[in-house]
């Protein structure tokens, strides 16, 4: 997968896996990684799917309606890529924290829905429930920060709390942070995520 790897100053820090929103690329979230932890290694990946020229991490049939087969395929592809990248760059595969926005947050959630040890933790900005009706793996030891908007037209407040409860039922530790805003990624929620990260 097309990506950037920036080796951090401190090898004991987690590797931050950056996953952009629809139409973005691997450069978008680099400033956010600097706010979360400027000493951590960063692996920033570009989604392999194109929708009218816009990169995404998996196909959708319509706004908010996911192509489940492609979601499952792309989730495995990303999980396999993390295995390869950890070998190639020599970072700890068991200590990855994803930072995803929108479509990137959805594939990060899907990694946790399908693979119990894919991520050590995740910061999900405006995620949706990636799939319903499946049994999640045991997510004991996984910490998740969700930033949601009370007026988000794409990810409703109900869907944000549903995601929280699905992850908690699988034993993940989840903090849900609300902004009185829509779908946009705000500096306030990034600062709240940085505070959560420092408390890990
Ligand atoms: C998705 O397709 O993943 C969600 O609708 C969010 C987005 O617009 O990317």
mmCIF file with all atom_site columns, C-alpha atoms and ligand atoms in Angstrom:
data_model
loop_
_atom_site.group_PDB
_atom_site.id
_atom_site.type_symbol
_atom_site.label_atom_id
_atom_site.label_alt_id
_atom_site.label_comp_id
_atom_site.label_asym_id
_atom_site.label_entity_id
_atom_site.label_seq_id
_atom_site.pdbx_PDB_ins_code
_atom_site.Cartn_x
_atom_site.Cartn_y
_atom_site.Cartn_z
_atom_site.occupancy
_atom_site.B_iso_or_equiv
_atom_site.pdbx_formal_charge
_atom_site.auth_seq_id
_atom_site.auth_comp_id
_atom_site.auth_asym_id
_atom_site.auth_atom_id
_atom_site.pdbx_PDB_model_num
ATOM   1   C CA . UNK A 1 1   ? 0.000   0.000   0.000  1.00 0.00 ? 1   UNK A CA 1
ATOM   2   C CA . UNK A 1 2   ? 1.230   3.530   -0.697 1.00 0.00 ? 2   UNK A CA 1
ATOM   3   C CA . UNK A 1 3   ? 2.476   5.001   2.564  1.00 0.00 ? 3   UNK A CA 1
ATOM   4   C CA . UNK A 1 4   ? 4.921   7.175   4.483  1.00 0.00 ? 4   UNK A CA 1
ATOM   5   C CA . UNK A 1 5   ? 6.980   5.878   7.404  1.00 0.00 ? 5   UNK A CA 1
ATOM   6   C CA . UNK A 1 6   ? 8.669   8.382   9.707  1.00 0.00 ? 6   UNK A CA 1
ATOM   7   C CA . UNK A 1 7   ? 10.834  6.773   12.349 1.00 0.00 ? 7   UNK A CA 1
ATOM   8   C CA . UNK A 1 8   ? 10.288  8.327   15.781 1.00 0.00 ? 8   UNK A CA 1
ATOM   9   C CA . UNK A 1 9   ? 12.867  9.391   18.367 1.00 0.00 ? 9   UNK A CA 1
ATOM   10  C CA . UNK A 1 10  ? 11.711  6.839   20.932 1.00 0.00 ? 10  UNK A CA 1
ATOM   11  C CA . UNK A 1 11  ? 11.340  3.187   19.874 1.00 0.00 ? 11  UNK A CA 1
ATOM   12  C CA . UNK A 1 12  ? 9.370   2.400   23.052 1.00 0.00 ? 12  UNK A CA 1
ATOM   13  C CA . UNK A 1 13  ? 6.547   4.679   21.937 1.00 0.00 ? 13  UNK A CA 1
ATOM   14  C CA . UNK A 1 14  ? 3.623   3.218   19.972 1.00 0.00 ? 14  UNK A CA 1
ATOM   15  C CA . UNK A 1 15  ? 3.628   3.551   16.187 1.00 0.00 ? 15  UNK A CA 1
ATOM   16  C CA . UNK A 1 16  ? 0.844   5.902   15.080 1.00 0.00 ? 16  UNK A CA 1
ATOM   17  C CA . UNK A 1 17  ? -1.057  4.468   12.096 1.00 0.00 ? 17  UNK A CA 1
ATOM   18  C CA . UNK A 1 18  ? -2.683  7.369   10.222 1.00 0.00 ? 18  UNK A CA 1
ATOM   19  C CA . UNK A 1 19  ? -5.801  6.676   8.135  1.00 0.00 ? 19  UNK A CA 1
ATOM   20  C CA . UNK A 1 20  ? -7.261  9.598   6.169  1.00 0.00 ? 20  UNK A CA 1
ATOM   21  C CA . UNK A 1 21  ? -10.879 10.400  5.264  1.00 0.00 ? 21  UNK A CA 1
ATOM   22  C CA . UNK A 1 22  ? -12.518 10.007  1.825  1.00 0.00 ? 22  UNK A CA 1
ATOM   23  C CA . UNK A 1 23  ? -10.649 12.051  -0.784 1.00 0.00 ? 23  UNK A CA 1
ATOM   24  C CA . UNK A 1 24  ? -7.623  12.498  1.448  1.00 0.00 ? 24  UNK A CA 1
ATOM   25  C CA . UNK A 1 25  ? -4.167  11.027  1.360  1.00 0.00 ? 25  UNK A CA 1
ATOM   26  C CA . UNK A 1 26  ? -1.248  9.992   3.542  1.00 0.00 ? 26  UNK A CA 1
ATOM   27  C CA . UNK A 1 27  ? -0.160  13.612  4.124  1.00 0.00 ? 27  UNK A CA 1
ATOM   28  C CA . UNK A 1 28  ? -3.432  14.815  5.693  1.00 0.00 ? 28  UNK A CA 1
ATOM   29  C CA . UNK A 1 29  ? -3.093  13.626  9.282  1.00 0.00 ? 29  UNK A CA 1
ATOM   30  C CA . UNK A 1 30  ? 0.671   14.162  9.742  1.00 0.00 ? 30  UNK A CA 1
ATOM   31  C CA . UNK A 1 31  ? 0.144   17.419  11.715 1.00 0.00 ? 31  UNK A CA 1
ATOM   32  C CA . UNK A 1 32  ? -2.246  15.556  14.039 1.00 0.00 ? 32  UNK A CA 1
ATOM   33  C CA . UNK A 1 33  ? 0.355   12.860  14.739 1.00 0.00 ? 33  UNK A CA 1
ATOM   34  C CA . UNK A 1 34  ? 2.689   15.685  15.813 1.00 0.00 ? 34  UNK A CA 1
ATOM   35  C CA . UNK A 1 35  ? 0.077   16.901  18.317 1.00 0.00 ? 35  UNK A CA 1
ATOM   36  C CA . UNK A 1 36  ? -0.610  13.398  19.681 1.00 0.00 ? 36  UNK A CA 1
ATOM   37  C CA . UNK A 1 37  ? 3.035   12.371  20.114 1.00 0.00 ? 37  UNK A CA 1
ATOM   38  C CA . UNK A 1 38  ? 5.925   14.036  18.291 1.00 0.00 ? 38  UNK A CA 1
ATOM   39  C CA . UNK A 1 39  ? 8.379   11.333  19.415 1.00 0.00 ? 39  UNK A CA 1
ATOM   40  C CA . UNK A 1 40  ? 6.427   8.331   18.079 1.00 0.00 ? 40  UNK A CA 1
ATOM   41  C CA . UNK A 1 41  ? 7.026   6.605   14.746 1.00 0.00 ? 41  UNK A CA 1
ATOM   42  C CA . UNK A 1 42  ? 4.349   7.323   12.155 1.00 0.00 ? 42  UNK A CA 1
ATOM   43  C CA . UNK A 1 43  ? 3.007   4.990   9.465  1.00 0.00 ? 43  UNK A CA 1
ATOM   44  C CA . UNK A 1 44  ? 0.582   6.871   7.255  1.00 0.00 ? 44  UNK A CA 1
ATOM   45  C CA . UNK A 1 45  ? -1.249  4.855   4.604  1.00 0.00 ? 45  UNK A CA 1
ATOM   46  C CA . UNK A 1 46  ? -3.229  5.805   1.502  1.00 0.00 ? 46  UNK A CA 1
ATOM   47  C CA . UNK A 1 47  ? -6.469  3.912   0.873  1.00 0.00 ? 47  UNK A CA 1
ATOM   48  C CA . UNK A 1 48  ? -6.288  1.514   -2.083 1.00 0.00 ? 48  UNK A CA 1
ATOM   49  C CA . UNK A 1 49  ? -9.784  2.213   -3.435 1.00 0.00 ? 49  UNK A CA 1
ATOM   50  C CA . UNK A 1 50  ? -10.713 5.134   -5.691 1.00 0.00 ? 50  UNK A CA 1
ATOM   51  C CA . UNK A 1 51  ? -14.224 6.612   -5.756 1.00 0.00 ? 51  UNK A CA 1
ATOM   52  C CA . UNK A 1 52  ? -14.417 9.141   -8.597 1.00 0.00 ? 52  UNK A CA 1
ATOM   53  C CA . UNK A 1 53  ? -10.713 9.769   -8.116 1.00 0.00 ? 53  UNK A CA 1
ATOM   54  C CA . UNK A 1 54  ? -11.001 10.061  -4.319 1.00 0.00 ? 54  UNK A CA 1
ATOM   55  C CA . UNK A 1 55  ? -8.903  7.628   -2.263 1.00 0.00 ? 55  UNK A CA 1
ATOM   56  C CA . UNK A 1 56  ? -10.801 5.510   0.295  1.00 0.00 ? 56  UNK A CA 1
ATOM   57  C CA . UNK A 1 57  ? -10.025 2.423   2.366  1.00 0.00 ? 57  UNK A CA 1
ATOM   58  C CA . UNK A 1 58  ? -12.963 0.343   1.062  1.00 0.00 ? 58  UNK A CA 1
ATOM   59  C CA . UNK A 1 59  ? -15.816 0.634   -1.415 1.00 0.00 ? 59  UNK A CA 1
ATOM   60  C CA . UNK A 1 60  ? -19.287 1.878   -0.565 1.00 0.00 ? 60  UNK A CA 1
ATOM   61  C CA . UNK A 1 61  ? -22.538 1.362   -2.430 1.00 0.00 ? 61  UNK A CA 1
ATOM   62  C CA . UNK A 1 62  ? -23.940 4.735   -1.337 1.00 0.00 ? 62  UNK A CA 1
ATOM   63  C CA . UNK A 1 63  ? -23.257 7.341   1.352  1.00 0.00 ? 63  UNK A CA 1
ATOM   64  C CA . UNK A 1 64  ? -23.119 5.355   4.598  1.00 0.00 ? 64  UNK A CA 1
ATOM   65  C CA . UNK A 1 65  ? -23.852 2.003   2.868  1.00 0.00 ? 65  UNK A CA 1
ATOM   66  C CA . UNK A 1 66  ? -20.722 -0.115  2.807  1.00 0.00 ? 66  UNK A CA 1
ATOM   67  C CA . UNK A 1 67  ? -19.727 -2.864  0.361  1.00 0.00 ? 67  UNK A CA 1
ATOM   68  C CA . UNK A 1 68  ? -19.259 -5.506  3.059  1.00 0.00 ? 68  UNK A CA 1
ATOM   69  C CA . UNK A 1 69  ? -17.297 -7.974  0.960  1.00 0.00 ? 69  UNK A CA 1
ATOM   70  C CA . UNK A 1 70  ? -14.851 -5.249  -0.032 1.00 0.00 ? 70  UNK A CA 1
ATOM   71  C CA . UNK A 1 71  ? -14.673 -4.009  3.578  1.00 0.00 ? 71  UNK A CA 1
ATOM   72  C CA . UNK A 1 72  ? -13.671 -7.507  4.750  1.00 0.00 ? 72  UNK A CA 1
ATOM   73  C CA . UNK A 1 73  ? -11.130 -7.872  1.901  1.00 0.00 ? 73  UNK A CA 1
ATOM   74  C CA . UNK A 1 74  ? -9.583  -4.418  2.471  1.00 0.00 ? 74  UNK A CA 1
ATOM   75  C CA . UNK A 1 75  ? -9.450  -4.914  6.237  1.00 0.00 ? 75  UNK A CA 1
ATOM   76  C CA . UNK A 1 76  ? -7.400  -8.095  5.724  1.00 0.00 ? 76  UNK A CA 1
ATOM   77  C CA . UNK A 1 77  ? -5.214  -6.311  3.171  1.00 0.00 ? 77  UNK A CA 1
ATOM   78  C CA . UNK A 1 78  ? -4.453  -3.529  5.683  1.00 0.00 ? 78  UNK A CA 1
ATOM   79  C CA . UNK A 1 79  ? -3.847  -6.004  8.516  1.00 0.00 ? 79  UNK A CA 1
ATOM   80  C CA . UNK A 1 80  ? -1.406  -7.959  6.300  1.00 0.00 ? 80  UNK A CA 1
ATOM   81  C CA . UNK A 1 81  ? 0.281   -4.678  5.323  1.00 0.00 ? 81  UNK A CA 1
ATOM   82  C CA . UNK A 1 82  ? 0.827   -3.878  9.021  1.00 0.00 ? 82  UNK A CA 1
ATOM   83  C CA . UNK A 1 83  ? 2.579   -7.252  9.438  1.00 0.00 ? 83  UNK A CA 1
ATOM   84  C CA . UNK A 1 84  ? 4.855   -6.512  6.454  1.00 0.00 ? 84  UNK A CA 1
ATOM   85  C CA . UNK A 1 85  ? 5.556   -2.899  7.442  1.00 0.00 ? 85  UNK A CA 1
ATOM   86  C CA . UNK A 1 86  ? 6.512   -3.850  11.014 1.00 0.00 ? 86  UNK A CA 1
ATOM   87  C CA . UNK A 1 87  ? 9.087   -6.325  9.597  1.00 0.00 ? 87  UNK A CA 1
ATOM   88  C CA . UNK A 1 88  ? 10.398  -3.878  7.022  1.00 0.00 ? 88  UNK A CA 1
ATOM   89  C CA . UNK A 1 89  ? 10.734  -0.882  9.369  1.00 0.00 ? 89  UNK A CA 1
ATOM   90  C CA . UNK A 1 90  ? 11.430  -2.814  12.577 1.00 0.00 ? 90  UNK A CA 1
ATOM   91  C CA . UNK A 1 91  ? 8.627   -1.429  14.760 1.00 0.00 ? 91  UNK A CA 1
ATOM   92  C CA . UNK A 1 92  ? 6.670   -3.360  17.385 1.00 0.00 ? 92  UNK A CA 1
ATOM   93  C CA . UNK A 1 93  ? 3.635   -4.954  15.662 1.00 0.00 ? 93  UNK A CA 1
ATOM   94  C CA . UNK A 1 94  ? 1.861   -5.270  19.004 1.00 0.00 ? 94  UNK A CA 1
ATOM   95  C CA . UNK A 1 95  ? 2.094   -1.560  19.792 1.00 0.00 ? 95  UNK A CA 1
ATOM   96  C CA . UNK A 1 96  ? 0.202   0.247   17.015 1.00 0.00 ? 96  UNK A CA 1
ATOM   97  C CA . UNK A 1 97  ? -2.305  3.010   17.759 1.00 0.00 ? 97  UNK A CA 1
ATOM   98  C CA . UNK A 1 98  ? -4.488  3.972   14.817 1.00 0.00 ? 98  UNK A CA 1
ATOM   99  C CA . UNK A 1 99  ? -5.553  7.574   14.274 1.00 0.00 ? 99  UNK A CA 1
ATOM   100 C CA . UNK A 1 100 ? -8.368  7.665   11.728 1.00 0.00 ? 100 UNK A CA 1
ATOM   101 C CA . UNK A 1 101 ? -10.824 10.229  10.447 1.00 0.00 ? 101 UNK A CA 1
ATOM   102 C CA . UNK A 1 102 ? -14.191 9.317   8.899  1.00 0.00 ? 102 UNK A CA 1
ATOM   103 C CA . UNK A 1 103 ? -13.549 6.580   6.296  1.00 0.00 ? 103 UNK A CA 1
ATOM   104 C CA . UNK A 1 104 ? -10.122 6.024   7.936  1.00 0.00 ? 104 UNK A CA 1
ATOM   105 C CA . UNK A 1 105 ? -11.773 5.701   11.353 1.00 0.00 ? 105 UNK A CA 1
ATOM   106 C CA . UNK A 1 106 ? -14.188 3.173   9.847  1.00 0.00 ? 106 UNK A CA 1
ATOM   107 C CA . UNK A 1 107 ? -11.407 0.900   8.557  1.00 0.00 ? 107 UNK A CA 1
ATOM   108 C CA . UNK A 1 108 ? -9.624  1.239   11.935 1.00 0.00 ? 108 UNK A CA 1
ATOM   109 C CA . UNK A 1 109 ? -12.849 0.137   13.665 1.00 0.00 ? 109 UNK A CA 1
ATOM   110 C CA . UNK A 1 110 ? -13.112 -2.707  11.144 1.00 0.00 ? 110 UNK A CA 1
ATOM   111 C CA . UNK A 1 111 ? -9.566  -3.858  12.031 1.00 0.00 ? 111 UNK A CA 1
ATOM   112 C CA . UNK A 1 112 ? -10.738 -4.177  15.658 1.00 0.00 ? 112 UNK A CA 1
ATOM   113 C CA . UNK A 1 113 ? -14.022 -5.860  14.620 1.00 0.00 ? 113 UNK A CA 1
ATOM   114 C CA . UNK A 1 114 ? -12.106 -8.589  12.731 1.00 0.00 ? 114 UNK A CA 1
ATOM   115 C CA . UNK A 1 115 ? -8.686  -8.964  14.389 1.00 0.00 ? 115 UNK A CA 1
ATOM   116 C CA . UNK A 1 116 ? -8.328  -8.940  18.182 1.00 0.00 ? 116 UNK A CA 1
ATOM   117 C CA . UNK A 1 117 ? -4.651  -7.992  18.172 1.00 0.00 ? 117 UNK A CA 1
ATOM   118 C CA . UNK A 1 118 ? -4.386  -5.758  15.080 1.00 0.00 ? 118 UNK A CA 1
ATOM   119 C CA . UNK A 1 119 ? -4.292  -2.569  17.166 1.00 0.00 ? 119 UNK A CA 1
ATOM   120 C CA . UNK A 1 120 ? -3.189  -1.721  20.696 1.00 0.00 ? 120 UNK A CA 1
ATOM   121 C CA . UNK A 1 121 ? -5.502  1.246   20.578 1.00 0.00 ? 121 UNK A CA 1
ATOM   122 C CA . UNK A 1 122 ? -7.331  3.633   18.307 1.00 0.00 ? 122 UNK A CA 1
ATOM   123 C CA . UNK A 1 123 ? -8.318  7.271   18.093 1.00 0.00 ? 123 UNK A CA 1
ATOM   124 C CA . UNK A 1 124 ? -11.451 7.337   15.951 1.00 0.00 ? 124 UNK A CA 1
ATOM   125 C CA . UNK A 1 125 ? -12.608 10.739  14.692 1.00 0.00 ? 125 UNK A CA 1
ATOM   126 C CA . UNK A 1 126 ? -16.242 10.500  13.534 1.00 0.00 ? 126 UNK A CA 1
ATOM   127 C CA . UNK A 1 127 ? -16.466 6.729   13.012 1.00 0.00 ? 127 UNK A CA 1
ATOM   128 C CA . UNK A 1 128 ? -19.495 4.642   12.071 1.00 0.00 ? 128 UNK A CA 1
ATOM   129 C CA . UNK A 1 129 ? -20.330 1.034   12.988 1.00 0.00 ? 129 UNK A CA 1
ATOM   130 C CA . UNK A 1 130 ? -18.370 -0.774  10.238 1.00 0.00 ? 130 UNK A CA 1
ATOM   131 C CA . UNK A 1 131 ? -20.425 -4.005  10.283 1.00 0.00 ? 131 UNK A CA 1
ATOM   132 C CA . UNK A 1 132 ? -23.364 -5.403  12.191 1.00 0.00 ? 132 UNK A CA 1
ATOM   133 C CA . UNK A 1 133 ? -24.346 -8.943  13.114 1.00 0.00 ? 133 UNK A CA 1
ATOM   134 C CA . UNK A 1 134 ? -20.865 -10.380 13.652 1.00 0.00 ? 134 UNK A CA 1
ATOM   135 C CA . UNK A 1 135 ? -19.199 -11.537 16.842 1.00 0.00 ? 135 UNK A CA 1
ATOM   136 C CA . UNK A 1 136 ? -16.244 -9.336  17.722 1.00 0.00 ? 136 UNK A CA 1
ATOM   137 C CA . UNK A 1 137 ? -12.932 -10.833 18.838 1.00 0.00 ? 137 UNK A CA 1
ATOM   138 C CA . UNK A 1 138 ? -11.845 -10.343 22.459 1.00 0.00 ? 138 UNK A CA 1
ATOM   139 C CA . UNK A 1 139 ? -10.513 -6.786  22.676 1.00 0.00 ? 139 UNK A CA 1
ATOM   140 C CA . UNK A 1 140 ? -9.205  -6.961  26.264 1.00 0.00 ? 140 UNK A CA 1
ATOM   141 C CA . UNK A 1 141 ? -6.260  -4.599  26.568 1.00 0.00 ? 141 UNK A CA 1
ATOM   142 C CA . UNK A 1 142 ? -7.399  -2.415  23.635 1.00 0.00 ? 142 UNK A CA 1
ATOM   143 C CA . UNK A 1 143 ? -8.097  1.262   24.373 1.00 0.00 ? 143 UNK A CA 1
ATOM   144 C CA . UNK A 1 144 ? -10.285 3.374   22.120 1.00 0.00 ? 144 UNK A CA 1
ATOM   145 C CA . UNK A 1 145 ? -11.019 7.107   21.985 1.00 0.00 ? 145 UNK A CA 1
ATOM   146 C CA . UNK A 1 146 ? -14.047 8.109   19.910 1.00 0.00 ? 146 UNK A CA 1
ATOM   147 C CA . UNK A 1 147 ? -14.626 11.742  18.936 1.00 0.00 ? 147 UNK A CA 1
ATOM   148 C CA . UNK A 1 148 ? -18.175 12.365  17.745 1.00 0.00 ? 148 UNK A CA 1
ATOM   149 C CA . UNK A 1 149 ? -20.273 15.378  16.811 1.00 0.00 ? 149 UNK A CA 1
ATOM   150 C CA . UNK A 1 150 ? -23.721 15.973  18.275 1.00 0.00 ? 150 UNK A CA 1
ATOM   151 C CA . UNK A 1 151 ? -24.831 17.338  14.863 1.00 0.00 ? 151 UNK A CA 1
ATOM   152 C CA . UNK A 1 152 ? -22.871 14.971  12.642 1.00 0.00 ? 152 UNK A CA 1
ATOM   153 C CA . UNK A 1 153 ? -25.109 14.183  9.621  1.00 0.00 ? 153 UNK A CA 1
ATOM   154 C CA . UNK A 1 154 ? -22.938 11.197  8.568  1.00 0.00 ? 154 UNK A CA 1
ATOM   155 C CA . UNK A 1 155 ? -22.349 9.504   11.941 1.00 0.00 ? 155 UNK A CA 1
ATOM   156 C CA . UNK A 1 156 ? -25.421 10.015  14.123 1.00 0.00 ? 156 UNK A CA 1
ATOM   157 C CA . UNK A 1 157 ? -25.023 10.285  17.922 1.00 0.00 ? 157 UNK A CA 1
ATOM   158 C CA . UNK A 1 158 ? -26.928 6.946   18.207 1.00 0.00 ? 158 UNK A CA 1
ATOM   159 C CA . UNK A 1 159 ? -24.401 5.247   15.930 1.00 0.00 ? 159 UNK A CA 1
ATOM   160 C CA . UNK A 1 160 ? -21.487 6.652   17.971 1.00 0.00 ? 160 UNK A CA 1
ATOM   161 C CA . UNK A 1 161 ? -22.915 5.240   21.205 1.00 0.00 ? 161 UNK A CA 1
ATOM   162 C CA . UNK A 1 162 ? -23.730 1.937   19.442 1.00 0.00 ? 162 UNK A CA 1
ATOM   163 C CA . UNK A 1 163 ? -20.074 1.653   18.377 1.00 0.00 ? 163 UNK A CA 1
ATOM   164 C CA . UNK A 1 164 ? -18.970 2.405   21.932 1.00 0.00 ? 164 UNK A CA 1
ATOM   165 C CA . UNK A 1 165 ? -21.193 -0.322  23.373 1.00 0.00 ? 165 UNK A CA 1
ATOM   166 C CA . UNK A 1 166 ? -20.195 -2.934  20.739 1.00 0.00 ? 166 UNK A CA 1
ATOM   167 C CA . UNK A 1 167 ? -16.506 -2.325  21.521 1.00 0.00 ? 167 UNK A CA 1
ATOM   168 C CA . UNK A 1 168 ? -17.135 -2.366  25.278 1.00 0.00 ? 168 UNK A CA 1
ATOM   169 C CA . UNK A 1 169 ? -19.044 -5.663  25.012 1.00 0.00 ? 169 UNK A CA 1
ATOM   170 C CA . UNK A 1 170 ? -15.864 -7.075  23.426 1.00 0.00 ? 170 UNK A CA 1
ATOM   171 C CA . UNK A 1 171 ? -13.913 -5.833  26.507 1.00 0.00 ? 171 UNK A CA 1
ATOM   172 C CA . UNK A 1 172 ? -12.269 -2.775  24.943 1.00 0.00 ? 172 UNK A CA 1
ATOM   173 C CA . UNK A 1 173 ? -11.853 0.309   27.146 1.00 0.00 ? 173 UNK A CA 1
ATOM   174 C CA . UNK A 1 174 ? -13.659 3.156   25.381 1.00 0.00 ? 174 UNK A CA 1
ATOM   175 C CA . UNK A 1 175 ? -13.851 6.908   25.952 1.00 0.00 ? 175 UNK A CA 1
ATOM   176 C CA . UNK A 1 176 ? -16.481 8.778   23.961 1.00 0.00 ? 176 UNK A CA 1
ATOM   177 C CA . UNK A 1 177 ? -15.844 12.497  23.493 1.00 0.00 ? 177 UNK A CA 1
ATOM   178 C CA . UNK A 1 178 ? -18.536 14.850  22.172 1.00 0.00 ? 178 UNK A CA 1
ATOM   179 C CA . UNK A 1 179 ? -18.135 18.074  20.226 1.00 0.00 ? 179 UNK A CA 1
ATOM   180 C CA . UNK A 1 180 ? -21.132 20.315  19.635 1.00 0.00 ? 180 UNK A CA 1
ATOM   181 C CA . UNK A 1 181 ? -20.328 20.229  15.917 1.00 0.00 ? 181 UNK A CA 1
ATOM   182 C CA . UNK A 1 182 ? -20.878 18.256  12.709 1.00 0.00 ? 182 UNK A CA 1
ATOM   183 C CA . UNK A 1 183 ? -18.606 15.832  10.839 1.00 0.00 ? 183 UNK A CA 1
ATOM   184 C CA . UNK A 1 184 ? -15.540 18.089  10.815 1.00 0.00 ? 184 UNK A CA 1
ATOM   185 C CA . UNK A 1 185 ? -12.322 17.176  12.590 1.00 0.00 ? 185 UNK A CA 1
ATOM   186 C CA . UNK A 1 186 ? -11.782 19.915  15.171 1.00 0.00 ? 186 UNK A CA 1
ATOM   187 C CA . UNK A 1 187 ? -8.607  21.011  16.956 1.00 0.00 ? 187 UNK A CA 1
ATOM   188 C CA . UNK A 1 188 ? -10.461 20.646  20.278 1.00 0.00 ? 188 UNK A CA 1
ATOM   189 C CA . UNK A 1 189 ? -11.143 16.961  19.675 1.00 0.00 ? 189 UNK A CA 1
ATOM   190 C CA . UNK A 1 190 ? -7.536  16.367  18.601 1.00 0.00 ? 190 UNK A CA 1
ATOM   191 C CA . UNK A 1 191 ? -6.380  18.010  21.843 1.00 0.00 ? 191 UNK A CA 1
ATOM   192 C CA . UNK A 1 192 ? -8.816  15.821  23.808 1.00 0.00 ? 192 UNK A CA 1
ATOM   193 C CA . UNK A 1 193 ? -7.401  12.762  21.990 1.00 0.00 ? 193 UNK A CA 1
ATOM   194 C CA . UNK A 1 194 ? -3.846  13.855  22.863 1.00 0.00 ? 194 UNK A CA 1
ATOM   195 C CA . UNK A 1 195 ? -4.846  14.132  26.524 1.00 0.00 ? 195 UNK A CA 1
ATOM   196 C CA . UNK A 1 196 ? -6.421  10.644  26.411 1.00 0.00 ? 196 UNK A CA 1
ATOM   197 C CA . UNK A 1 197 ? -3.237  9.275   24.739 1.00 0.00 ? 197 UNK A CA 1
ATOM   198 C CA . UNK A 1 198 ? -1.034  10.748  27.494 1.00 0.00 ? 198 UNK A CA 1
ATOM   199 C CA . UNK A 1 199 ? -3.171  8.988   30.112 1.00 0.00 ? 199 UNK A CA 1
ATOM   200 C CA . UNK A 1 200 ? -2.577  5.510   28.585 1.00 0.00 ? 200 UNK A CA 1
HETATM 201 C C1 . LIG B 2 .   ? -17.587 6.108   4.794  1.00 0.00 ? 1   LIG B C1 1
HETATM 202 O O1 . LIG B 2 .   ? -17.972 5.939   3.665  1.00 0.00 ? 1   LIG B O1 1
HETATM 203 O O2 . LIG B 2 .   ? -16.628 5.516   5.307  1.00 0.00 ? 1   LIG B O2 1
HETATM 204 C C2 . LIG B 2 .   ? -18.342 7.109   5.601  1.00 0.00 ? 1   LIG B C2 1
HETATM 205 O O3 . LIG B 2 .   ? -19.498 7.473   4.941  1.00 0.00 ? 1   LIG B O3 1
HETATM 206 C C3 . LIG B 2 .   ? -17.544 8.298   5.907  1.00 0.00 ? 1   LIG B C3 1
HETATM 207 C C4 . LIG B 2 .   ? -17.026 8.957   4.680  1.00 0.00 ? 1   LIG B C4 1
HETATM 208 O O4 . LIG B 2 .   ? -17.724 9.766   4.073  1.00 0.00 ? 1   LIG B O4 1
HETATM 209 O O5 . LIG B 2 .   ? -15.900 8.672   4.318  1.00 0.00 ? 1   LIG B O5 1
#
